Amino acid sequence: MINSKDLPALVTGVMATLAGIGIARFAYTPLLPALIQEGWFTASQGAYLGAANLLGYFIGALSAHALSERFPVRAVLAASFVAIALSFFLCAGAGSFSWFFFWRLVSGIAGAILMVVGPSMALSATPPERRAGVGALVFTGIGLGALLSASVVPMLLELSLTATWGALGLLCILAGLVGVRGVVRLASPPVTGNEGAASQKGYAGVKVAVLLVIGAYALDAIGFVPHTVFWVDYLARENALGNQAASLQWGIFGLGAVCGPLMVGALARQVGWHHGLTIAFLAKAAAVSLPVFSLALVSRSVSSFVVGAMIPGIVALTSGRLAELVGPTAHKKLWGQATAAFAAAQALSGYAMSWLYVAWGTYSPLFVVSGLMLVGGFFLVLLSRGMEQRHIPLTTVSLTTKKRRQ
């Protein structure tokens, strides 16, 4: 159960994920149709601007661990919040493609740093018996950002695009003030005798299992792209459902993203991190593929909710599974590597899908590709458990060798 002692960790993690992806990434999705309709950018330019954030996310994921080790964590997080806010403030007026590209890139870099450092700090400051709950809940910030962007952005767009960009920047500043305050109140990481049991027992197959989980997470990144970058535009323009109907679906997506960490937290407590992750991959694969077969109100609403839920859900489950394998002490570095793999696949698929959209003139095949990639991720997660259990502990091998020498 969560108690008051967990609040600083929760605040730190939730504000980091709120700004890092919830606002820096997801707030752009409902903005995309308006940017195109107002004539700021063409459809293809808008798609590439979305992909710029994905490229920045890769750069930030690679540098996050090193920055947090080199500089005070509070300063790293504060600078990241400010950078995201600036990326909105400085894009509040019509400008060149290169200017917007640069600042969307900056928002991606800062967002990845928040996503790596914030949850890792929250996890390390939480006692082992409460990590499943806290580790999942910190990712509710992703859903809160999507929900806020779905409810606030359409209203702000009634005023102007400039007002929308500026308001999102102010929201990032507010999240930063609260998040950095949470860092100050964080407790020291708890020290226990069996900390990181999975990593300390030293299975020879753990490294292979970790690589397979990271590989699955990278495939999830491909499944991540269509709904998070193109979904609103796909519904509003390509299928002529209009901005109101598309915004409703983005709101349902945001609601799912808020519920997702709560759902997977309960799931992980019932079936464990591994089984929870396999279930999440299957559910997301089905939901991503659903729009290809039906865009009826029920179908698109189910797709929006389940994909929304499983986006932070798989992030939380992957983070928890890796912590289970290597322990929380090594988690930040490994989580940075996993986020970098995710970001690389995401950036490459973002650019590839933007190019394919321009070539094909339709988003529909992209949902098929993403669904297949998620099925592949499901099989990698299954294989990871087999690799983890197949090998004998390295510590046992070492002890046996020592006895023989004696």
PDB file of C-alpha atoms in Angstrom, residues 155-404:
ATOM      1  CA  MET A 155     -10.286  25.003 -25.627  1.00  0.00           C
ATOM      2  CA  LEU A 156      -7.079  26.999 -25.995  1.00  0.00           C
ATOM      3  CA  LEU A 157      -7.106  26.484 -29.754  1.00  0.00           C
ATOM      4  CA  GLU A 158     -10.404  28.368 -29.803  1.00  0.00           C
ATOM      5  CA  LEU A 159      -8.356  31.382 -28.728  1.00  0.00           C
ATOM      6  CA  SER A 160      -5.234  30.896 -30.851  1.00  0.00           C
ATOM      7  CA  LEU A 161      -2.274  28.639 -31.480  1.00  0.00           C
ATOM      8  CA  THR A 162      -0.058  31.194 -29.744  1.00  0.00           C
ATOM      9  CA  ALA A 163      -2.112  31.031 -26.541  1.00  0.00           C
ATOM     10  CA  THR A 164      -1.983  27.228 -26.652  1.00  0.00           C
ATOM     11  CA  TRP A 165       1.802  27.020 -26.930  1.00  0.00           C
ATOM     12  CA  GLY A 166       2.238  29.611 -24.167  1.00  0.00           C
ATOM     13  CA  ALA A 167      -0.170  27.887 -21.773  1.00  0.00           C
ATOM     14  CA  LEU A 168       1.618  24.561 -22.226  1.00  0.00           C
ATOM     15  CA  GLY A 169       4.899  26.264 -21.382  1.00  0.00           C
ATOM     16  CA  LEU A 170       3.400  27.640 -18.152  1.00  0.00           C
ATOM     17  CA  LEU A 171       2.121  24.171 -17.292  1.00  0.00           C
ATOM     18  CA  CYS A 172       5.685  22.815 -17.628  1.00  0.00           C
ATOM     19  CA  ILE A 173       6.983  25.516 -15.297  1.00  0.00           C
ATOM     20  CA  LEU A 174       4.361  24.582 -12.706  1.00  0.00           C
ATOM     21  CA  ALA A 175       5.215  20.878 -13.002  1.00  0.00           C
ATOM     22  CA  GLY A 176       8.891  21.741 -12.598  1.00  0.00           C
ATOM     23  CA  LEU A 177       8.344  23.744  -9.405  1.00  0.00           C
ATOM     24  CA  VAL A 178       6.377  20.901  -7.841  1.00  0.00           C
ATOM     25  CA  GLY A 179       8.744  18.183  -9.097  1.00  0.00           C
ATOM     26  CA  VAL A 180      11.950  19.839  -7.906  1.00  0.00           C
ATOM     27  CA  ARG A 181      10.317  20.403  -4.518  1.00  0.00           C
ATOM     28  CA  GLY A 182       9.652  16.672  -4.391  1.00  0.00           C
ATOM     29  CA  VAL A 183      13.345  15.947  -5.033  1.00  0.00           C
ATOM     30  CA  VAL A 184      14.338  18.022  -1.987  1.00  0.00           C
ATOM     31  CA  ARG A 185      12.061  15.940   0.237  1.00  0.00           C
ATOM     32  CA  LEU A 186      13.171  12.531  -1.086  1.00  0.00           C
ATOM     33  CA  ALA A 187      14.415  10.101   1.522  1.00  0.00           C
ATOM     34  CA  SER A 188      17.777   8.386   1.188  1.00  0.00           C
ATOM     35  CA  PRO A 189      17.619   5.060  -0.680  1.00  0.00           C
ATOM     36  CA  PRO A 190      16.734   2.272   1.760  1.00  0.00           C
ATOM     37  CA  VAL A 191      19.422  -0.277   2.517  1.00  0.00           C
ATOM     38  CA  THR A 192      18.323  -3.882   2.940  1.00  0.00           C
ATOM     39  CA  GLY A 193      20.073  -7.178   3.133  1.00  0.00           C
ATOM     40  CA  ASN A 194      18.448  -8.682   0.061  1.00  0.00           C
ATOM     41  CA  GLU A 195      18.485  -5.565  -2.109  1.00  0.00           C
ATOM     42  CA  GLY A 196      18.387  -6.448  -5.758  1.00  0.00           C
ATOM     43  CA  ALA A 197      17.983 -10.148  -5.119  1.00  0.00           C
ATOM     44  CA  ALA A 198      17.487 -11.009  -8.749  1.00  0.00           C
ATOM     45  CA  SER A 199      20.737  -9.408  -9.783  1.00  0.00           C
ATOM     46  CA  GLN A 200      22.699 -10.515  -6.736  1.00  0.00           C
ATOM     47  CA  LYS A 201      21.924 -14.171  -7.271  1.00  0.00           C
ATOM     48  CA  GLY A 202      23.867 -13.801 -10.507  1.00  0.00           C
ATOM     49  CA  TYR A 203      22.084 -15.920 -13.052  1.00  0.00           C
ATOM     50  CA  ALA A 204      24.236 -16.360 -16.129  1.00  0.00           C
ATOM     51  CA  GLY A 205      21.060 -15.897 -18.164  1.00  0.00           C
ATOM     52  CA  VAL A 206      20.100 -12.570 -16.588  1.00  0.00           C
ATOM     53  CA  LYS A 207      22.128 -10.534 -19.073  1.00  0.00           C
ATOM     54  CA  VAL A 208      20.465 -12.311 -21.967  1.00  0.00           C
ATOM     55  CA  ALA A 209      17.050 -11.863 -20.339  1.00  0.00           C
ATOM     56  CA  VAL A 210      17.745  -8.155 -19.883  1.00  0.00           C
ATOM     57  CA  LEU A 211      18.719  -7.803 -23.553  1.00  0.00           C
ATOM     58  CA  LEU A 212      15.544  -9.561 -24.638  1.00  0.00           C
ATOM     59  CA  VAL A 213      13.366  -7.332 -22.446  1.00  0.00           C
ATOM     60  CA  ILE A 214      15.125  -4.257 -23.831  1.00  0.00           C
ATOM     61  CA  GLY A 215      14.620  -5.631 -27.349  1.00  0.00           C
ATOM     62  CA  ALA A 216      10.901  -6.046 -26.664  1.00  0.00           C
ATOM     63  CA  TYR A 217      10.795  -2.504 -25.287  1.00  0.00           C
ATOM     64  CA  ALA A 218      12.387  -1.254 -28.515  1.00  0.00           C
ATOM     65  CA  LEU A 219       9.695  -3.031 -30.541  1.00  0.00           C
ATOM     66  CA  ASP A 220       7.097  -1.419 -28.300  1.00  0.00           C
ATOM     67  CA  ALA A 221       8.507   1.923 -29.411  1.00  0.00           C
ATOM     68  CA  ILE A 222       7.408   1.166 -32.969  1.00  0.00           C
ATOM     69  CA  GLY A 223       3.936   0.285 -31.755  1.00  0.00           C
ATOM     70  CA  PHE A 224       4.005   3.563 -29.789  1.00  0.00           C
ATOM     71  CA  VAL A 225       4.261   5.854 -32.826  1.00  0.00           C
ATOM     72  CA  PRO A 226       0.958   5.791 -34.795  1.00  0.00           C
ATOM     73  CA  HIS A 227      -1.339   6.542 -31.859  1.00  0.00           C
ATOM     74  CA  THR A 228       0.961   9.105 -30.217  1.00  0.00           C
ATOM     75  CA  VAL A 229       1.933  11.055 -33.341  1.00  0.00           C
ATOM     76  CA  PHE A 230      -0.695  10.454 -36.032  1.00  0.00           C
ATOM     77  CA  TRP A 231      -3.892   9.275 -34.290  1.00  0.00           C
ATOM     78  CA  VAL A 232      -5.679  12.645 -34.038  1.00  0.00           C
ATOM     79  CA  ASP A 233      -4.737  13.664 -37.568  1.00  0.00           C
ATOM     80  CA  TYR A 234      -5.719  10.205 -38.868  1.00  0.00           C
ATOM     81  CA  LEU A 235      -9.196  10.549 -37.410  1.00  0.00           C
ATOM     82  CA  ALA A 236      -9.754  14.270 -37.978  1.00  0.00           C
ATOM     83  CA  ARG A 237      -8.481  14.696 -41.532  1.00  0.00           C
ATOM     84  CA  GLU A 238      -7.879  11.344 -43.207  1.00  0.00           C
ATOM     85  CA  ASN A 239     -11.193   9.867 -42.087  1.00  0.00           C
ATOM     86  CA  ALA A 240     -13.015  13.219 -42.045  1.00  0.00           C
ATOM     87  CA  LEU A 241     -14.352  12.742 -38.516  1.00  0.00           C
ATOM     88  CA  GLY A 242     -13.489  16.317 -37.588  1.00  0.00           C
ATOM     89  CA  ASN A 243     -11.472  17.871 -34.786  1.00  0.00           C
ATOM     90  CA  GLN A 244     -14.169  17.435 -32.154  1.00  0.00           C
ATOM     91  CA  ALA A 245     -14.514  13.671 -32.644  1.00  0.00           C
ATOM     92  CA  ALA A 246     -10.729  13.284 -32.848  1.00  0.00           C
ATOM     93  CA  SER A 247     -10.236  15.334 -29.669  1.00  0.00           C
ATOM     94  CA  LEU A 248     -12.755  13.112 -27.897  1.00  0.00           C
ATOM     95  CA  GLN A 249     -10.654  10.075 -28.831  1.00  0.00           C
ATOM     96  CA  TRP A 250      -7.523  11.811 -27.582  1.00  0.00           C
ATOM     97  CA  GLY A 251      -9.366  12.423 -24.311  1.00  0.00           C
ATOM     98  CA  ILE A 252     -10.240   8.717 -24.100  1.00  0.00           C
ATOM     99  CA  PHE A 253      -6.600   7.953 -24.868  1.00  0.00           C
ATOM    100  CA  GLY A 254      -5.580  10.248 -21.999  1.00  0.00           C
ATOM    101  CA  LEU A 255      -8.061   8.622 -19.646  1.00  0.00           C
ATOM    102  CA  GLY A 256      -6.588   5.239 -20.542  1.00  0.00           C
ATOM    103  CA  ALA A 257      -3.079   6.579 -19.951  1.00  0.00           C
ATOM    104  CA  VAL A 258      -4.086   7.734 -16.466  1.00  0.00           C
ATOM    105  CA  CYS A 259      -5.670   4.367 -15.670  1.00  0.00           C
ATOM    106  CA  GLY A 260      -2.889   2.280 -17.230  1.00  0.00           C
ATOM    107  CA  PRO A 261      -0.306   2.511 -14.433  1.00  0.00           C
ATOM    108  CA  LEU A 262      -3.010   1.786 -11.852  1.00  0.00           C
ATOM    109  CA  MET A 263      -4.142  -1.246 -13.847  1.00  0.00           C
ATOM    110  CA  VAL A 264      -0.647  -2.662 -14.372  1.00  0.00           C
ATOM    111  CA  GLY A 265       0.319  -1.977 -10.765  1.00  0.00           C
ATOM    112  CA  ALA A 266      -2.530  -4.228  -9.654  1.00  0.00           C
ATOM    113  CA  LEU A 267      -1.655  -6.706 -12.408  1.00  0.00           C
ATOM    114  CA  ALA A 268       2.004  -6.864 -11.354  1.00  0.00           C
ATOM    115  CA  ARG A 269       1.031  -7.527  -7.755  1.00  0.00           C
ATOM    116  CA  GLN A 270      -1.205 -10.398  -8.872  1.00  0.00           C
ATOM    117  CA  VAL A 271       0.875 -12.127 -11.584  1.00  0.00           C
ATOM    118  CA  GLY A 272       4.342 -10.561 -11.325  1.00  0.00           C
ATOM    119  CA  TRP A 273       6.268  -8.205 -13.606  1.00  0.00           C
ATOM    120  CA  HIS A 274       7.006 -10.800 -16.292  1.00  0.00           C
ATOM    121  CA  HIS A 275       3.483 -12.126 -16.812  1.00  0.00           C
ATOM    122  CA  GLY A 276       2.077  -8.623 -16.553  1.00  0.00           C
ATOM    123  CA  LEU A 277       4.390  -7.523 -19.359  1.00  0.00           C
ATOM    124  CA  THR A 278       3.332 -10.369 -21.672  1.00  0.00           C
ATOM    125  CA  ILE A 279      -0.356  -9.572 -21.129  1.00  0.00           C
ATOM    126  CA  ALA A 280       0.278  -5.880 -21.808  1.00  0.00           C
ATOM    127  CA  PHE A 281       2.048  -6.575 -25.119  1.00  0.00           C
ATOM    128  CA  LEU A 282      -0.826  -8.739 -26.355  1.00  0.00           C
ATOM    129  CA  ALA A 283      -3.455  -6.196 -25.343  1.00  0.00           C
ATOM    130  CA  LYS A 284      -1.598  -3.343 -27.001  1.00  0.00           C
ATOM    131  CA  ALA A 285      -0.989  -5.303 -30.221  1.00  0.00           C
ATOM    132  CA  ALA A 286      -4.709  -6.012 -30.537  1.00  0.00           C
ATOM    133  CA  ALA A 287      -5.709  -2.421 -29.772  1.00  0.00           C
ATOM    134  CA  VAL A 288      -3.192  -0.859 -32.189  1.00  0.00           C
ATOM    135  CA  SER A 289      -4.431  -3.102 -35.015  1.00  0.00           C
ATOM    136  CA  LEU A 290      -8.137  -2.526 -34.324  1.00  0.00           C
ATOM    137  CA  PRO A 291      -8.541   0.702 -36.389  1.00  0.00           C
ATOM    138  CA  VAL A 292      -7.534  -1.210 -39.532  1.00  0.00           C
ATOM    139  CA  PHE A 293     -10.652  -3.364 -39.202  1.00  0.00           C
ATOM    140  CA  SER A 294     -13.147  -0.878 -37.795  1.00  0.00           C
ATOM    141  CA  LEU A 295     -13.406   2.828 -37.033  1.00  0.00           C
ATOM    142  CA  ALA A 296     -16.864   2.640 -35.492  1.00  0.00           C
ATOM    143  CA  LEU A 297     -17.238   4.704 -32.314  1.00  0.00           C
ATOM    144  CA  VAL A 298     -16.888   1.678 -30.020  1.00  0.00           C
ATOM    145  CA  SER A 299     -13.879   0.300 -31.926  1.00  0.00           C
ATOM    146  CA  ARG A 300     -11.932   3.531 -32.018  1.00  0.00           C
ATOM    147  CA  SER A 301     -12.803   4.232 -28.368  1.00  0.00           C
ATOM    148  CA  VAL A 302     -11.539   0.793 -27.289  1.00  0.00           C
ATOM    149  CA  SER A 303      -8.392   1.339 -29.351  1.00  0.00           C
ATOM    150  CA  SER A 304      -7.828   4.779 -27.816  1.00  0.00           C
ATOM    151  CA  PHE A 305      -8.353   3.594 -24.235  1.00  0.00           C
ATOM    152  CA  VAL A 306      -6.334   0.372 -24.394  1.00  0.00           C
ATOM    153  CA  VAL A 307      -3.401   1.873 -26.302  1.00  0.00           C
ATOM    154  CA  GLY A 308      -3.485   4.848 -23.942  1.00  0.00           C
ATOM    155  CA  ALA A 309      -3.452   2.510 -20.944  1.00  0.00           C
ATOM    156  CA  MET A 310      -0.715   0.244 -22.255  1.00  0.00           C
ATOM    157  CA  ILE A 311       1.685   3.013 -23.260  1.00  0.00           C
ATOM    158  CA  PRO A 312       2.566   3.998 -19.673  1.00  0.00           C
ATOM    159  CA  GLY A 313       1.611   0.473 -18.606  1.00  0.00           C
ATOM    160  CA  ILE A 314       4.370  -1.167 -20.639  1.00  0.00           C
ATOM    161  CA  VAL A 315       6.808   1.547 -19.575  1.00  0.00           C
ATOM    162  CA  ALA A 316       6.028   0.818 -15.916  1.00  0.00           C
ATOM    163  CA  LEU A 317       6.115  -2.968 -16.367  1.00  0.00           C
ATOM    164  CA  THR A 318       9.404  -2.851 -18.283  1.00  0.00           C
ATOM    165  CA  SER A 319      10.949  -0.615 -15.637  1.00  0.00           C
ATOM    166  CA  GLY A 320       9.740  -2.951 -12.887  1.00  0.00           C
ATOM    167  CA  ARG A 321      10.887  -6.063 -14.721  1.00  0.00           C
ATOM    168  CA  LEU A 322      14.380  -4.647 -15.231  1.00  0.00           C
ATOM    169  CA  ALA A 323      14.580  -3.604 -11.575  1.00  0.00           C
ATOM    170  CA  GLU A 324      13.558  -7.148 -10.665  1.00  0.00           C
ATOM    171  CA  LEU A 325      16.366  -8.547 -12.825  1.00  0.00           C
ATOM    172  CA  VAL A 326      19.213  -6.197 -11.836  1.00  0.00           C
ATOM    173  CA  GLY A 327      18.095  -4.509  -8.597  1.00  0.00           C
ATOM    174  CA  PRO A 328      17.294  -0.806  -8.013  1.00  0.00           C
ATOM    175  CA  THR A 329      20.931   0.226  -7.568  1.00  0.00           C
ATOM    176  CA  ALA A 330      21.800  -0.676 -11.156  1.00  0.00           C
ATOM    177  CA  HIS A 331      18.357   0.314 -12.411  1.00  0.00           C
ATOM    178  CA  LYS A 332      19.070   3.930 -13.376  1.00  0.00           C
ATOM    179  CA  LYS A 333      21.939   3.076 -15.701  1.00  0.00           C
ATOM    180  CA  LEU A 334      20.118   0.140 -17.241  1.00  0.00           C
ATOM    181  CA  TRP A 335      16.854   2.082 -17.488  1.00  0.00           C
ATOM    182  CA  GLY A 336      18.780   4.779 -19.346  1.00  0.00           C
ATOM    183  CA  GLN A 337      20.051   2.166 -21.791  1.00  0.00           C
ATOM    184  CA  ALA A 338      16.558   0.726 -22.213  1.00  0.00           C
ATOM    185  CA  THR A 339      15.145   4.212 -22.788  1.00  0.00           C
ATOM    186  CA  ALA A 340      17.884   4.866 -25.351  1.00  0.00           C
ATOM    187  CA  ALA A 341      16.992   1.646 -27.210  1.00  0.00           C
ATOM    188  CA  PHE A 342      13.329   2.617 -27.051  1.00  0.00           C
ATOM    189  CA  ALA A 343      14.124   6.118 -28.262  1.00  0.00           C
ATOM    190  CA  ALA A 344      16.325   4.903 -31.122  1.00  0.00           C
ATOM    191  CA  ALA A 345      13.611   2.568 -32.388  1.00  0.00           C
ATOM    192  CA  GLN A 346      11.027   5.270 -31.843  1.00  0.00           C
ATOM    193  CA  ALA A 347      13.012   7.934 -33.727  1.00  0.00           C
ATOM    194  CA  LEU A 348      13.817   5.612 -36.634  1.00  0.00           C
ATOM    195  CA  SER A 349      10.227   4.405 -36.879  1.00  0.00           C
ATOM    196  CA  GLY A 350       8.943   7.966 -36.508  1.00  0.00           C
ATOM    197  CA  TYR A 351      10.975   9.146 -39.484  1.00  0.00           C
ATOM    198  CA  ALA A 352      10.265   5.956 -41.430  1.00  0.00           C
ATOM    199  CA  MET A 353       6.533   6.254 -40.807  1.00  0.00           C
ATOM    200  CA  SER A 354       6.559   9.940 -41.715  1.00  0.00           C
ATOM    201  CA  TRP A 355       8.268   9.002 -44.993  1.00  0.00           C
ATOM    202  CA  LEU A 356       5.851   6.133 -45.592  1.00  0.00           C
ATOM    203  CA  TYR A 357       2.899   8.414 -44.954  1.00  0.00           C
ATOM    204  CA  VAL A 358       4.186  10.863 -47.553  1.00  0.00           C
ATOM    205  CA  ALA A 359       4.794   7.989 -49.997  1.00  0.00           C
ATOM    206  CA  TRP A 360       1.485   6.174 -49.407  1.00  0.00           C
ATOM    207  CA  GLY A 361      -0.722   9.147 -48.603  1.00  0.00           C
ATOM    208  CA  THR A 362      -2.448   7.208 -45.815  1.00  0.00           C
ATOM    209  CA  TYR A 363      -1.790   6.274 -42.199  1.00  0.00           C
ATOM    210  CA  SER A 364      -3.678   2.944 -42.245  1.00  0.00           C
ATOM    211  CA  PRO A 365      -0.774   0.562 -43.078  1.00  0.00           C
ATOM    212  CA  LEU A 366       1.271   2.064 -40.242  1.00  0.00           C
ATOM    213  CA  PHE A 367      -1.109   0.576 -37.687  1.00  0.00           C
ATOM    214  CA  VAL A 368      -0.600  -2.884 -39.222  1.00  0.00           C
ATOM    215  CA  VAL A 369       3.190  -2.565 -39.027  1.00  0.00           C
ATOM    216  CA  SER A 370       3.022  -1.437 -35.403  1.00  0.00           C
ATOM    217  CA  GLY A 371       0.718  -4.297 -34.424  1.00  0.00           C
ATOM    218  CA  LEU A 372       3.120  -6.850 -35.897  1.00  0.00           C
ATOM    219  CA  MET A 373       6.058  -5.297 -34.042  1.00  0.00           C
ATOM    220  CA  LEU A 374       4.169  -5.575 -30.757  1.00  0.00           C
ATOM    221  CA  VAL A 375       3.503  -9.259 -31.395  1.00  0.00           C
ATOM    222  CA  GLY A 376       7.250  -9.651 -31.892  1.00  0.00           C
ATOM    223  CA  GLY A 377       7.820  -7.914 -28.546  1.00  0.00           C
ATOM    224  CA  PHE A 378       5.452 -10.358 -26.874  1.00  0.00           C
ATOM    225  CA  PHE A 379       7.551 -13.314 -28.062  1.00  0.00           C
ATOM    226  CA  LEU A 380      10.796 -11.677 -26.899  1.00  0.00           C
ATOM    227  CA  VAL A 381       9.337 -11.205 -23.413  1.00  0.00           C
ATOM    228  CA  LEU A 382       8.290 -14.865 -23.344  1.00  0.00           C
ATOM    229  CA  LEU A 383      11.775 -15.924 -24.408  1.00  0.00           C
ATOM    230  CA  SER A 384      13.394 -13.757 -21.726  1.00  0.00           C
ATOM    231  CA  ARG A 385      11.870 -15.823 -18.912  1.00  0.00           C
ATOM    232  CA  GLY A 386      13.196 -19.019 -20.458  1.00  0.00           C
ATOM    233  CA  MET A 387      16.704 -17.554 -20.710  1.00  0.00           C
ATOM    234  CA  GLU A 388      16.573 -16.312 -17.116  1.00  0.00           C
ATOM    235  CA  GLN A 389      15.589 -19.726 -15.756  1.00  0.00           C
ATOM    236  CA  ARG A 390      17.772 -21.878 -18.008  1.00  0.00           C
ATOM    237  CA  HIS A 391      21.120 -21.070 -16.421  1.00  0.00           C
ATOM    238  CA  ILE A 392      22.501 -21.924 -13.002  1.00  0.00           C
ATOM    239  CA  PRO A 393      23.560 -19.087 -10.694  1.00  0.00           C
ATOM    240  CA  LEU A 394      27.052 -17.721 -11.311  1.00  0.00           C
ATOM    241  CA  THR A 395      27.566 -17.460  -7.549  1.00  0.00           C
ATOM    242  CA  THR A 396      26.993 -21.220  -7.299  1.00  0.00           C
ATOM    243  CA  VAL A 397      29.551 -21.822 -10.039  1.00  0.00           C
ATOM    244  CA  SER A 398      32.069 -19.610  -8.258  1.00  0.00           C
ATOM    245  CA  LEU A 399      31.600 -21.373  -4.916  1.00  0.00           C
ATOM    246  CA  THR A 400      31.911 -24.797  -6.532  1.00  0.00           C
ATOM    247  CA  THR A 401      35.133 -23.749  -8.264  1.00  0.00           C
ATOM    248  CA  LYS A 402      36.583 -22.430  -5.013  1.00  0.00           C
ATOM    249  CA  LYS A 403      35.764 -25.670  -3.169  1.00  0.00           C
ATOM    250  CA  ARG A 404      37.467 -27.700  -5.873  1.00  0.00           C
TER     251      ARG A 404
END
